[in-house]
Tab-separated table of C-alpha atoms in Angstrom:
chain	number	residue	atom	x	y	z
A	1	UNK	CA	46.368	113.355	-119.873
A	2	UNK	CA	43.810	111.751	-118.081
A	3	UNK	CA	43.815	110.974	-114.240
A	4	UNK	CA	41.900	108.514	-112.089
A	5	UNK	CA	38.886	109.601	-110.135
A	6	UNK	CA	38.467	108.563	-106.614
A	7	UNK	CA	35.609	106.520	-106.093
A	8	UNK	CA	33.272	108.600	-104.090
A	9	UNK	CA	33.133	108.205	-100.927
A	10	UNK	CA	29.267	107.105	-100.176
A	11	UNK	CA	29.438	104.499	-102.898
A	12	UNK	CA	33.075	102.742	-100.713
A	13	UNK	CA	30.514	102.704	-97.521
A	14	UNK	CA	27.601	102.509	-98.237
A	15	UNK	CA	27.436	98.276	-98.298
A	16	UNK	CA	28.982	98.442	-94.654
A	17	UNK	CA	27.072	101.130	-93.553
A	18	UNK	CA	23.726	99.204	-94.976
A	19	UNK	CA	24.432	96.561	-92.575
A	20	UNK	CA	25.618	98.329	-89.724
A	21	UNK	CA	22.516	99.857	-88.796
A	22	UNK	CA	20.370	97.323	-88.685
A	23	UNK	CA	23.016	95.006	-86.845
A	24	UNK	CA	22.492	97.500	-84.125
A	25	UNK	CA	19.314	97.608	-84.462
A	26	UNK	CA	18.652	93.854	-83.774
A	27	UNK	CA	21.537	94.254	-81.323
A	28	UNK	CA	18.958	96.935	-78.987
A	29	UNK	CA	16.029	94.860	-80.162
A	30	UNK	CA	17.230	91.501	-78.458
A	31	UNK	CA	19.655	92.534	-75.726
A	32	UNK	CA	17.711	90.535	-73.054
A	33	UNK	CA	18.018	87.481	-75.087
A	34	UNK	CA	21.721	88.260	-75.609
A	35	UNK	CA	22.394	88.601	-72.097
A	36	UNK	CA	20.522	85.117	-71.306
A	37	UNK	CA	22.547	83.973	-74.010
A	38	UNK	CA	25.646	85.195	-72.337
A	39	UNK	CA	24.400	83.532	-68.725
A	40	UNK	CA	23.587	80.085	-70.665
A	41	UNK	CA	27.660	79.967	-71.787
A	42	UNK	CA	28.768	80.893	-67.769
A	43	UNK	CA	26.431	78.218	-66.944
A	44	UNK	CA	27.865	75.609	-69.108
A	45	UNK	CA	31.826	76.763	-68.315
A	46	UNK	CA	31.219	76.582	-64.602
A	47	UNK	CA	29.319	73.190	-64.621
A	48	UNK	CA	32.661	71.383	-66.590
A	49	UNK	CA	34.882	73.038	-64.365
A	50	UNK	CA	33.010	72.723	-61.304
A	51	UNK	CA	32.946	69.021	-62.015
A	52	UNK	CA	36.811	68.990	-63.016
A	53	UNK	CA	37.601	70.542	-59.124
A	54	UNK	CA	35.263	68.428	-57.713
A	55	UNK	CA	37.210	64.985	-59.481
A	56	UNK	CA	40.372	66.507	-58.782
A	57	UNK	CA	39.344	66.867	-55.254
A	58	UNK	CA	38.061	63.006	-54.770
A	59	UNK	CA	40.216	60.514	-53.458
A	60	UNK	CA	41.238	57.787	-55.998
A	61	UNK	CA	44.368	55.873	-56.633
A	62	UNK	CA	44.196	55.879	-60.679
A	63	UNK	CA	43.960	58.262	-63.538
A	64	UNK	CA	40.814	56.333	-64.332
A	65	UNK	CA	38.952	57.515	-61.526
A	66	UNK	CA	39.313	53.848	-60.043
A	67	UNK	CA	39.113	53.597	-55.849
A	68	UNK	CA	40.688	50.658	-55.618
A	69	UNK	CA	44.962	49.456	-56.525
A	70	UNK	CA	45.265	49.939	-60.006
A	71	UNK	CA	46.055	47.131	-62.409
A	72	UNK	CA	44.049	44.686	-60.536
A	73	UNK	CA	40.702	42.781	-61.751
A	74	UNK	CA	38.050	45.628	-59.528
A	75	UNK	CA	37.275	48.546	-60.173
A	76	UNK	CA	35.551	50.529	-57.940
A	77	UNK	CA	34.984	54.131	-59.289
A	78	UNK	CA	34.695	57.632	-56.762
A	79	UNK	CA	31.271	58.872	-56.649
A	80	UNK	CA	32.547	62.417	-58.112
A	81	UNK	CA	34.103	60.147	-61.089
A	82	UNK	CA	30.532	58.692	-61.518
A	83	UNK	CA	28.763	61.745	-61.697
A	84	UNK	CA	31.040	63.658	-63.757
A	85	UNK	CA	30.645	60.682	-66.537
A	86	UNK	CA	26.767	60.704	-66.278
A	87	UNK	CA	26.947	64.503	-66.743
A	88	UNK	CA	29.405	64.950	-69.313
A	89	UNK	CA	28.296	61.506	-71.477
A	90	UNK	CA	25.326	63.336	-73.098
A	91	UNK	CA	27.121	66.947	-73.415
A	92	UNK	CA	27.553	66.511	-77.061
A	93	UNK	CA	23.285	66.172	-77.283
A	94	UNK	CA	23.052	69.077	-74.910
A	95	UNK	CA	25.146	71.506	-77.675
A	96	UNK	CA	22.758	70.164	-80.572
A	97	UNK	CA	19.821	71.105	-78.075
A	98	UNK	CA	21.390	74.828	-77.639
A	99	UNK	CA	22.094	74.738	-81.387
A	100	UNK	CA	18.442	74.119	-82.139
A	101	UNK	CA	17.196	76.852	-79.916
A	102	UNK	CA	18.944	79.255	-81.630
A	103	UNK	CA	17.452	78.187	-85.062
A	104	UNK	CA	13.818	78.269	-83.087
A	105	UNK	CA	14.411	81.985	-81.968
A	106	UNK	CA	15.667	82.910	-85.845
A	107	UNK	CA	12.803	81.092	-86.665
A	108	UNK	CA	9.988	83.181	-84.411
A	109	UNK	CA	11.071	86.051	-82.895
A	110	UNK	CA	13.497	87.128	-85.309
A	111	UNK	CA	12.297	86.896	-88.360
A	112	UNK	CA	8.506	85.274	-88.902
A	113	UNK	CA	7.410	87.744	-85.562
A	114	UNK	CA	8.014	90.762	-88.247
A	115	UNK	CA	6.754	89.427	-91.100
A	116	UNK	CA	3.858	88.509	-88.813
A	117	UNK	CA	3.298	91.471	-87.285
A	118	UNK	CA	4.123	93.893	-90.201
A	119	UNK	CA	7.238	96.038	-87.959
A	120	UNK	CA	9.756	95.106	-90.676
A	121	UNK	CA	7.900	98.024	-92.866
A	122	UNK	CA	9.532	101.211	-91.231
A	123	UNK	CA	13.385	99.180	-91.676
A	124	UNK	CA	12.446	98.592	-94.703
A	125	UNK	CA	10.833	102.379	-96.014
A	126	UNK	CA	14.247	103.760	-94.160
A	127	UNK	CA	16.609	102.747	-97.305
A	128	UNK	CA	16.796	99.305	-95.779
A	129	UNK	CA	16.640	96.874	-98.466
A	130	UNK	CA	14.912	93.531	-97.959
A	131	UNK	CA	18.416	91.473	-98.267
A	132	UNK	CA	20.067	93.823	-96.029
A	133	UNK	CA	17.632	93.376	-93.451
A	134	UNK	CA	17.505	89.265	-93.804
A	135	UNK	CA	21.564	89.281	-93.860
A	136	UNK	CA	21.890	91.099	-90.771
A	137	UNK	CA	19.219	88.279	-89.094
A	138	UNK	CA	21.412	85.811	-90.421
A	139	UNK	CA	25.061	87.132	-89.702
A	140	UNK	CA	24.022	88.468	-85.529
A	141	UNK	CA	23.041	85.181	-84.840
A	142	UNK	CA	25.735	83.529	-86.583
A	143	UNK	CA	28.716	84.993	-85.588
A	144	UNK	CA	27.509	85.197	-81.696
A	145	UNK	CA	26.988	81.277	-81.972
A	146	UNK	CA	29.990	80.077	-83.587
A	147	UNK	CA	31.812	82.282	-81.029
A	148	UNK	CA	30.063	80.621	-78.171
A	149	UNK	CA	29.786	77.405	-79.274
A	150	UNK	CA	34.043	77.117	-80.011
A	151	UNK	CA	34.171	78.424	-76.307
A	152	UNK	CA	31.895	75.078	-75.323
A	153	UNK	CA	33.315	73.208	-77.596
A	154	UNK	CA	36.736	73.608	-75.729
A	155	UNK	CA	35.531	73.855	-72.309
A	156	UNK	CA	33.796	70.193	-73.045
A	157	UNK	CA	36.681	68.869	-74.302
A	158	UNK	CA	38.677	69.518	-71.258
A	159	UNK	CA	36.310	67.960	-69.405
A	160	UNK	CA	36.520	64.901	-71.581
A	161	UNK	CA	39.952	64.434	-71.426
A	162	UNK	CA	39.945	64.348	-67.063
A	163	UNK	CA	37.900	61.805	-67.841
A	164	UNK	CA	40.103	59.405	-70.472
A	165	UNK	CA	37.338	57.333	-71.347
A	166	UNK	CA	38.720	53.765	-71.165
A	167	UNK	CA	36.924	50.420	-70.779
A	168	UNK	CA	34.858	51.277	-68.012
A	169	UNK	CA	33.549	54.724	-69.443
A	170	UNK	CA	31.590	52.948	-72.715
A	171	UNK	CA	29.068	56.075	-73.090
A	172	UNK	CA	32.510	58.837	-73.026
A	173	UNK	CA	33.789	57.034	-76.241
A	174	UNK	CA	34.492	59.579	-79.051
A	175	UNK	CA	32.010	57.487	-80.982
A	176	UNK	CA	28.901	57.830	-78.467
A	177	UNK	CA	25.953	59.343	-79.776
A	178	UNK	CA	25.991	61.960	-76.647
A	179	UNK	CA	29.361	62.627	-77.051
A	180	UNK	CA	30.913	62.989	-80.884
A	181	UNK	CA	28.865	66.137	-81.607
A	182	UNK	CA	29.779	68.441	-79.350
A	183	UNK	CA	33.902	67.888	-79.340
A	184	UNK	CA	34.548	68.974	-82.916
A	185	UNK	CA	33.666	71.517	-85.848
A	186	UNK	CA	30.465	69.104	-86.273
A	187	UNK	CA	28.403	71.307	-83.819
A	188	UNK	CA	29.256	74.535	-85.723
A	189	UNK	CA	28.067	73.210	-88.600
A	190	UNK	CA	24.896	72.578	-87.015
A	191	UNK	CA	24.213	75.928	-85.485
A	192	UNK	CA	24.794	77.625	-88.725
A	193	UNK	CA	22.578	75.077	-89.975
A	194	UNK	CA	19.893	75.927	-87.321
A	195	UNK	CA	20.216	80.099	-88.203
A	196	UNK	CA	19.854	79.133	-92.049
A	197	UNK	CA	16.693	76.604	-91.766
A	198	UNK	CA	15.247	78.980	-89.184
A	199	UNK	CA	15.582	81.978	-91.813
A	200	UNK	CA	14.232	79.734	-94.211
A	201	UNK	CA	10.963	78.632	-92.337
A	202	UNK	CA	10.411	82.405	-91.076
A	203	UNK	CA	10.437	83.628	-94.366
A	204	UNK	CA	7.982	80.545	-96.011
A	205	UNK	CA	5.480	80.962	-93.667
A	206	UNK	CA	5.679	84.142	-91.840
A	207	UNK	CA	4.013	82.694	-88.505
A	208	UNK	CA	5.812	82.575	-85.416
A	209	UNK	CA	4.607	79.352	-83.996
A	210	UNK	CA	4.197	77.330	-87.283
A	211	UNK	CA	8.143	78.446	-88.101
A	212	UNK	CA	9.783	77.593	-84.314
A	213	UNK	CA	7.255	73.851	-85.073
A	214	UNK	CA	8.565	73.414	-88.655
A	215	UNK	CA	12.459	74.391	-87.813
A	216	UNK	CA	12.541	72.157	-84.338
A	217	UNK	CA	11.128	69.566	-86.600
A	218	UNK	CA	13.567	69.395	-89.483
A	219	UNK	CA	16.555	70.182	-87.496
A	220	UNK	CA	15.639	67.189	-85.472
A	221	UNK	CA	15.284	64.923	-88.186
A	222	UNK	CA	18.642	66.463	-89.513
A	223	UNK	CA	20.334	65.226	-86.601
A	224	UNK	CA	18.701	61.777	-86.274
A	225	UNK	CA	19.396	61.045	-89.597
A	226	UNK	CA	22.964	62.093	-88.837
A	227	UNK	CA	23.291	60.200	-86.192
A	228	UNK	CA	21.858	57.288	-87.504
A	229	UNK	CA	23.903	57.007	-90.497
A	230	UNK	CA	27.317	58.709	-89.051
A	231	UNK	CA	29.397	55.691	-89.531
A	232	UNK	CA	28.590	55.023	-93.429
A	233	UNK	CA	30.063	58.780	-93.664
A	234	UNK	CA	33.582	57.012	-94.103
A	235	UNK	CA	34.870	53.895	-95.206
A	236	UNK	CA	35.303	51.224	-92.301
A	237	UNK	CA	38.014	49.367	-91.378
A	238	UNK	CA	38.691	45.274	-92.118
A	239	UNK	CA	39.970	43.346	-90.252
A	240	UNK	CA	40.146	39.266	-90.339
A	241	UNK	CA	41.490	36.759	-87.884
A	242	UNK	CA	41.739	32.917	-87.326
A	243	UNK	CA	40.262	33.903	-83.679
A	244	UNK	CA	37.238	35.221	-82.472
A	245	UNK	CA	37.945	39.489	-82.670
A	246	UNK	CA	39.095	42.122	-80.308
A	247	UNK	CA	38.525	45.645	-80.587
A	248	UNK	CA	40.934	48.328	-78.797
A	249	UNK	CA	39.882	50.368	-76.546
A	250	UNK	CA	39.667	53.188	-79.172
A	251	UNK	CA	38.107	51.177	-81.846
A	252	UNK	CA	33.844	51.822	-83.087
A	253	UNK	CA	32.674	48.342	-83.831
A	254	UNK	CA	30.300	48.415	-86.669
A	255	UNK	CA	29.283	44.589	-87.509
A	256	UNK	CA	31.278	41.258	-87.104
A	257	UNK	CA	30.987	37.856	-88.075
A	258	UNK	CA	32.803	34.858	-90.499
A	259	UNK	CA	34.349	34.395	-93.699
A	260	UNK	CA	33.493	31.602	-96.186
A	261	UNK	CA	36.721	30.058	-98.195
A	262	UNK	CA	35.593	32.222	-101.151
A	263	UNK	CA	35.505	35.539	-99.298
A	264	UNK	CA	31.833	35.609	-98.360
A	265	UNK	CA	30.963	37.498	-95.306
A	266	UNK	CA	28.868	35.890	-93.514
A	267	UNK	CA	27.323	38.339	-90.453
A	268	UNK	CA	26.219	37.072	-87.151
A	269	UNK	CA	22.732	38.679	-86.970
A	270	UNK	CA	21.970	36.086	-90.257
A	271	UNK	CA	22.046	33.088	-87.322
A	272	UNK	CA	20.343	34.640	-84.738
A	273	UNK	CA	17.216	33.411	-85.788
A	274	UNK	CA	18.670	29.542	-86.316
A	275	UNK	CA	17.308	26.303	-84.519
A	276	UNK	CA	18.063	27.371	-80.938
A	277	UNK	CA	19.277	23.573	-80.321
A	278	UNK	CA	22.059	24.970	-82.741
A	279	UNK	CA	24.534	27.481	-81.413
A	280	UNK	CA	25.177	30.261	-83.617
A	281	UNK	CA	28.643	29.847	-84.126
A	282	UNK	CA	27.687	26.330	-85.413
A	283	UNK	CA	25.189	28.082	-87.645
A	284	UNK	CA	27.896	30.087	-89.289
A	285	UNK	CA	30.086	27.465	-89.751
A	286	UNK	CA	27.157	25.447	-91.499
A	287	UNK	CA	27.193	27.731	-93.791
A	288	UNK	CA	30.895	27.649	-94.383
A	289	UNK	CA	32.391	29.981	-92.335
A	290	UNK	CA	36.285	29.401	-91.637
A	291	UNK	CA	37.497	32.953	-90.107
A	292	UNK	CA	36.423	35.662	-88.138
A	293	UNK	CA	36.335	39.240	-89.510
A	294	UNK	CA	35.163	42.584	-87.893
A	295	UNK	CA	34.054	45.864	-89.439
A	296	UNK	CA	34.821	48.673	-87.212
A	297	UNK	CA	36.155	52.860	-87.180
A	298	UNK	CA	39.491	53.342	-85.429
A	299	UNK	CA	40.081	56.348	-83.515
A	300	UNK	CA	41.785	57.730	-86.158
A	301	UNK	CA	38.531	58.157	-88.099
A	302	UNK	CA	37.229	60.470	-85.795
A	303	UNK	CA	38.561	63.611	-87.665
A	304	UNK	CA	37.619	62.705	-91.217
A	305	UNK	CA	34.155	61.518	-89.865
A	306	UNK	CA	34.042	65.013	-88.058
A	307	UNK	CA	34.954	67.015	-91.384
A	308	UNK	CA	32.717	64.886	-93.609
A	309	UNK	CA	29.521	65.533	-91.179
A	310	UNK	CA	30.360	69.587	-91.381
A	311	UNK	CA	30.656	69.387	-95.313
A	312	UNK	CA	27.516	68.150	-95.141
A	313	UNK	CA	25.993	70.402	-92.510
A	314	UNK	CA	27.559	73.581	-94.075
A	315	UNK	CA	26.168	72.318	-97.810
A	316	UNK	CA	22.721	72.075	-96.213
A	317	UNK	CA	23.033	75.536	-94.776
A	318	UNK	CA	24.369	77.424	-97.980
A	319	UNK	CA	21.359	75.984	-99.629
A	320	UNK	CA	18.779	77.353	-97.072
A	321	UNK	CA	20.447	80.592	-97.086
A	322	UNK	CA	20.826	80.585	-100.754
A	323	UNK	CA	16.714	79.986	-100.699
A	324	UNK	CA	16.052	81.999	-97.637
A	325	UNK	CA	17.078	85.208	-100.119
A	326	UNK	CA	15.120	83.894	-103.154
A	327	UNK	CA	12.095	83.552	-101.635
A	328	UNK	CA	12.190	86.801	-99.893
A	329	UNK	CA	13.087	88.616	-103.270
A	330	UNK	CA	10.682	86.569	-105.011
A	331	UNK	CA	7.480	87.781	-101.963
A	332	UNK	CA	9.128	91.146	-101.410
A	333	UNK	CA	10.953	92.353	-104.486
């Protein structure tokens, strides 16, 4: 008769165990960094709801923020109305700021500071292995700024929605460049993008400065390219009409001009440069243009645009990570 024999009890913890220690480790190592971490999130809570007391506070007849009766042709908007949109209409680019800054500190202190200075040794001669010590740089880091960054995330979006961006708030649109990052999962995906490029530039060239220059840069032209190129990320809308086109208030207008009796689209950028004695709807119709048609993102795009820029994000950050561990087993065995 034969009986089963317990696993011991070292081999059950000893993965956890492996990590623990040096996630408190880096924990002792960078509490002052945590703690302005920690100030950084107050900070950025009490700003959106100091602004939400201070609108709520302001005397105005409409939801809108508008001074004067509502439904009429002027709109005159309260000074704390004004300010709040200035502030909040570039709070998505603020959160991709943060998000870089924490891929510059995995970058340099973190990691390449070690290598640099040779103080990963004694971790590492202390039954530390190599991918232990790299996983706990990666995991502190990430788990602290997903956590904060949801709690932004949030507290931004509440300050959005005092706001209901209509007509006369253009730059609050869920569209704007300043705005779409930092009110979905797309900002997550870029801090754990930032922690995964920054391990992966620490561990390539093992020099503080050279890693925080090389991670700001490619994180930067990760997020212009994104930005850039956001609305190709899903398939417009169409839309054709006899007149010339209007857009809700939700709608992202993406290009615009005529149809030809075959089906042609004929854009409105192609006439800009016709004879200036010719107008440029003229110009289109010249060249056979019958109907108007617009290309545009409703506001119901706004969640599969979100999910499709995280895929991408999160794919670009498995692969760092994946090569952040390679190239450390390939230099350090």
């Amino acid at each position: 008769m034969s009986t089963l024999t317990p696993p011991k009890p070292d081999a059950v913890t000893a993965a956890p165990s492996a990590l623990r220690g040096p996630v408190r480790v880096l924990l002792r190592m960078h509490r002052k960094t945590l703690w302005a971490g920690a100030a950084l999130l107050v900070i950025g809570i009490g700003i959106v709801v100091a602004l939400r007391v201070w609108m709520a506070s302001s005397k105005v007849l409409c939801a809108d923020g508008d001074t004067t009766p509502c439904g009429d042709d002027v709109y005159v908007s309260s000074y704390a109305h004004t300010s709040t949109e200035t502030f909040l209409a570039d709070g998505g680019t603020v959160l991709l700021i943060l998000a870089t800054l924490i891929g510059v500190f995995v970058a340099g202190p973190l990691i390449a500071r070690e290598l640099e200075s040779g103080t990963f040794r004694p971790a590492w001669a202390q039954s530390v292995s190599p991918a232990h010590w790299l996983a706990a740089r990666l995991a502190v880091p990430a788990a602290l700024t997903i956590t904060g960054l949801t709690v932004l995330v949030v507290v931004y979006r509440w300050g959005l929605w005092a706001l209901r961006a209509g007509p006369n708030s253009p730059g609050l649109r869920w569209h704007a460049n300043g705005v779409f990052p930092g009110t979905g999962p797309t900002i997550l995906g870029y801090a754990l993008l930032a922690v995964a490029v920054g391990a992966l530039c620490a561990v390539l060239v093992r020099r503080t400065l050279l890693s925080v220059s090389v991670t700001a840069l490619v994180l930067g032209a990760v997020a212009a390219c994104l930005g850039t190129w956001r609305y190709m990320l899903w398939p417009s809308a169409f839309r054709k009409s006899a007149g010339v086109m209007d857009y809700d208030s939700g709608d992202w207008p993406i290009d615009s001009g005529m149809l030809t009796a075959s089906g042609e689209r004929l854009y409105w950028q192609d006439c800009f440069e016709a004879d200036m004695t010719q107008g440029v709807e003229a110009c289109m119709r010249g060249k056979g243009g019958i109907a108007y048609f617009a290309e545009y993102h409703p506001a119901s795009h706004y969640w599969p645009l979100q999910l499709v820029e995280t895929g991408i994000l999160l794919a670009l950050a498995a692969l760092a990570v994946f090569a952040s561990f390679r190239v450390l087993r390939r230099l350090h065995g």
